[in-house]
Tab-separated table of C-alpha atoms in Angstrom:
chain	number	residue	atom	x	y	z
A	798	MET	CA	7.394	46.552	-4.168
A	799	MET	CA	11.152	46.952	-4.544
A	800	LYS	CA	11.435	49.172	-1.369
A	801	SER	CA	9.551	46.389	0.758
A	802	ILE	CA	11.993	43.805	-0.485
A	803	LYS	CA	15.064	46.018	0.406
A	804	LEU	CA	13.431	46.768	3.964
A	805	ILE	CA	12.785	43.101	4.532
A	806	SER	CA	16.304	42.174	3.509
A	807	LEU	CA	17.746	44.929	5.722
A	808	LEU	CA	15.767	43.648	8.749
A	809	PHE	CA	16.871	40.227	8.188
A	810	LEU	CA	20.535	41.133	7.954
A	811	VAL	CA	20.139	43.208	11.227
A	812	ASN	CA	18.416	40.375	13.046
A	813	MET	CA	21.196	37.949	11.913
A	814	ALA	CA	23.879	40.240	13.082
A	815	PHE	CA	22.427	40.493	16.543
A	816	ASN	CA	21.691	36.713	16.932
A	817	SER	CA	25.082	35.709	15.867
A	818	ASP	CA	26.783	38.073	18.465
A	819	ALA	CA	24.687	36.642	21.203
A	820	GLN	CA	25.400	33.034	20.387
A	821	SER	CA	29.106	33.749	20.059
A	822	TYR	CA	29.196	35.434	23.429
A	823	ASN	CA	27.424	32.534	25.147
A	824	ASP	CA	29.721	30.053	23.515
A	825	ASP	CA	32.716	31.946	24.624
A	826	LYS	CA	31.437	32.107	28.204
A	827	THR	CA	30.596	28.458	28.118
A	828	SER	CA	34.136	27.622	26.765
A	829	MET	CA	35.814	29.735	29.465
A	830	THR	CA	33.601	28.216	32.207
A	831	ASN	CA	34.595	24.650	31.086
A	832	PHE	CA	38.363	25.576	30.790
A	833	ILE	CA	38.252	27.208	34.413
A	834	LYS	CA	36.368	24.070	35.798
A	835	ARG	CA	38.881	21.590	34.414
A	836	MET	CA	41.715	23.879	35.633
A	837	TYR	CA	40.173	23.917	39.111
A	838	ASN	CA	39.390	20.154	39.205
A	839	ASN	CA	42.986	19.402	38.106
A	840	THR	CA	44.407	21.517	40.953
A	841	PRO	CA	41.982	23.299	43.268
A	842	PHE	CA	42.949	26.729	44.080
A	843	ASP	CA	41.450	29.876	45.785
A	844	GLY	CA	42.227	33.469	44.812
A	845	VAL	CA	42.866	35.606	41.697
A	846	LYS	CA	44.469	34.574	38.432
A	847	VAL	CA	44.780	36.218	35.113
A	848	VAL	CA	43.514	34.028	32.227
A	849	ASP	CA	43.701	34.914	28.592
A	850	ASP	CA	42.223	33.585	25.427
A	851	TYR	CA	43.103	34.574	21.922
A	852	ASP	CA	41.395	37.888	21.934
A	853	HIS	CA	40.983	39.170	25.532
A	854	LYS	CA	42.576	38.895	29.012
A	855	TYR	CA	40.407	38.123	32.141
A	856	VAL	CA	40.818	38.318	35.772
A	857	ILE	CA	39.112	35.481	37.637
A	858	SER	CA	38.498	35.260	41.314
A	859	VAL	CA	37.730	31.777	42.642
A	860	VAL	CA	36.210	31.311	46.070
A	861	ALA	CA	35.499	27.996	47.657
A	862	LEU	CA	33.177	27.949	50.682
A	863	GLU	CA	32.384	25.061	52.931
A	864	LYS	CA	28.703	24.315	52.512
A	865	ALA	CA	28.195	23.102	56.104
A	866	LYS	CA	28.920	26.581	57.474
A	867	TYR	CA	26.120	28.311	55.821
A	868	THR	CA	22.453	27.987	56.590
A	869	SER	CA	20.950	29.430	53.402
A	870	GLN	CA	22.071	29.713	49.805
A	871	SER	CA	21.632	33.430	49.633
A	872	THR	CA	23.977	34.013	52.497
A	873	MET	CA	26.653	31.815	50.862
A	874	ASN	CA	26.110	33.632	47.524
A	875	ARG	CA	26.596	36.997	49.271
A	876	VAL	CA	29.771	35.779	51.198
A	877	ALA	CA	31.302	34.495	47.939
A	878	GLN	CA	30.500	37.842	46.034
A	879	VAL	CA	32.142	39.956	48.776
A	880	LYS	CA	35.138	37.614	49.196
A	881	ALA	CA	35.759	37.680	45.327
A	882	GLN	CA	35.481	41.415	45.332
A	883	GLN	CA	37.968	41.639	48.232
A	884	GLN	CA	40.360	39.331	46.499
A	885	ALA	CA	40.186	41.334	43.298
A	886	ASN	CA	40.610	44.582	45.228
A	887	ALA	CA	43.768	43.327	46.927
A	888	PHE	CA	45.007	42.127	43.471
A	889	PHE	CA	44.402	45.439	41.664
A	890	ASN	CA	44.968	47.982	44.411
A	891	GLY	CA	47.519	46.071	46.747
A	892	SER	CA	47.309	45.476	50.409
A	893	THR	CA	49.344	46.043	53.633
A	894	ILE	CA	50.161	42.891	55.604
A	895	THR	CA	51.209	43.053	59.128
A	896	SER	CA	52.418	40.321	61.326
A	897	ASP	CA	52.713	40.151	65.213
A	898	LEU	CA	54.390	37.274	66.987
A	899	ILE	CA	53.306	36.875	70.754
A	900	ILE	CA	55.467	34.545	72.780
A	901	LYS	CA	54.029	33.658	76.371
A	902	THR	CA	56.090	31.872	78.750
A	903	SER	CA	55.029	30.383	82.035
A	904	GLU	CA	56.377	28.046	84.825
A	905	SER	CA	54.768	24.779	85.641
A	906	LYS	CA	53.138	24.872	89.140
A	907	LYS	CA	54.230	21.330	89.843
A	908	ASP	CA	57.842	21.735	88.717
A	909	SER	CA	59.206	25.256	88.697
A	910	ALA	CA	62.254	24.019	86.483
A	911	GLN	CA	59.732	23.142	83.596
A	912	VAL	CA	58.909	26.250	81.300
A	913	VAL	CA	55.924	26.247	79.021
A	914	ILE	CA	56.311	28.311	75.912
A	915	GLU	CA	53.345	29.288	73.828
A	916	THR	CA	53.584	31.309	70.547
A	917	THR	CA	50.735	32.889	68.563
A	918	GLU	CA	51.148	34.745	65.394
A	919	LEU	CA	48.467	37.256	64.223
A	920	ILE	CA	48.506	38.127	60.567
A	921	LYS	CA	46.426	40.951	59.366
A	922	GLU	CA	45.696	42.032	55.681
A	923	GLN	CA	44.383	45.462	54.905
A	924	SER	CA	43.468	46.978	51.640
A	925	SER	CA	41.166	49.887	50.441
A	926	GLY	CA	39.522	50.503	47.160
A	927	PHE	CA	36.751	49.172	45.186
A	928	VAL	CA	36.561	46.809	42.171
A	929	GLU	CA	33.484	46.900	40.158
A	930	GLY	CA	32.481	44.706	37.128
A	931	MET	CA	32.968	41.274	38.652
A	932	GLU	CA	30.350	38.877	37.253
A	933	LEU	CA	29.491	35.585	38.434
A	934	LEU	CA	30.520	33.144	35.604
A	935	ALA	CA	29.792	29.753	37.212
A	936	ASN	CA	29.285	28.020	40.519
A	937	PHE	CA	29.595	24.293	41.149
A	938	ASP	CA	30.285	21.746	43.833
A	939	SER	CA	33.808	20.580	44.473
A	940	ALA	CA	34.679	16.939	43.514
A	941	ASP	CA	34.129	15.840	47.246
A	942	GLY	CA	30.931	17.613	47.533
A	943	THR	CA	31.877	19.499	50.753
A	944	LYS	CA	32.513	22.947	49.078
A	945	ALA	CA	30.765	25.195	46.794
A	946	VAL	CA	33.068	26.901	44.285
A	947	PHE	CA	32.130	30.223	42.736
A	948	ILE	CA	33.965	31.747	39.709
A	949	TYR	CA	33.880	35.455	39.279
A	950	ILE	CA	35.234	37.073	36.167
A	951	ARG	CA	36.153	40.521	34.792
A	952	LYS	CA	37.311	41.388	31.333
A	953	LEU	CA	40.620	43.445	31.266
A	954	GLU	CA	40.970	46.244	28.894
A	955	GLY	CA	43.354	45.638	25.894
A	956	LYS	CA	45.476	42.548	25.293
């Protein structure tokens, strides 16, 4: 009889330990999601930021896509995931940026004294590497409803 009471008590304590951790994790995610949504709605941004709470540091990658450009939700989700990984990769591993300025001049056919100057700037960013562990934290529509905003998050080691 005494062994069964101890066994039941032990199972009850183990069950409580697992349930309390799961609720705490979900509460932390909900709080983080609400914080980042408020931050985005105050000042919309795109890209990577480091956010920290009392215990941990996180890297967030925010991607805002125009909903009208995508025919299906799955395509938009995949584009957001790849873009978030690309942003995080450039943040962690760095990137090489090159810029070319092309200046094209031509004379007007009507008036040979008039010169038309056209400038074009080409900017290319190249990075290599792989960032794993980016998790979709939330997605929502922007305040004006034209963009879908995706928030990806990754916990950094140590504080």
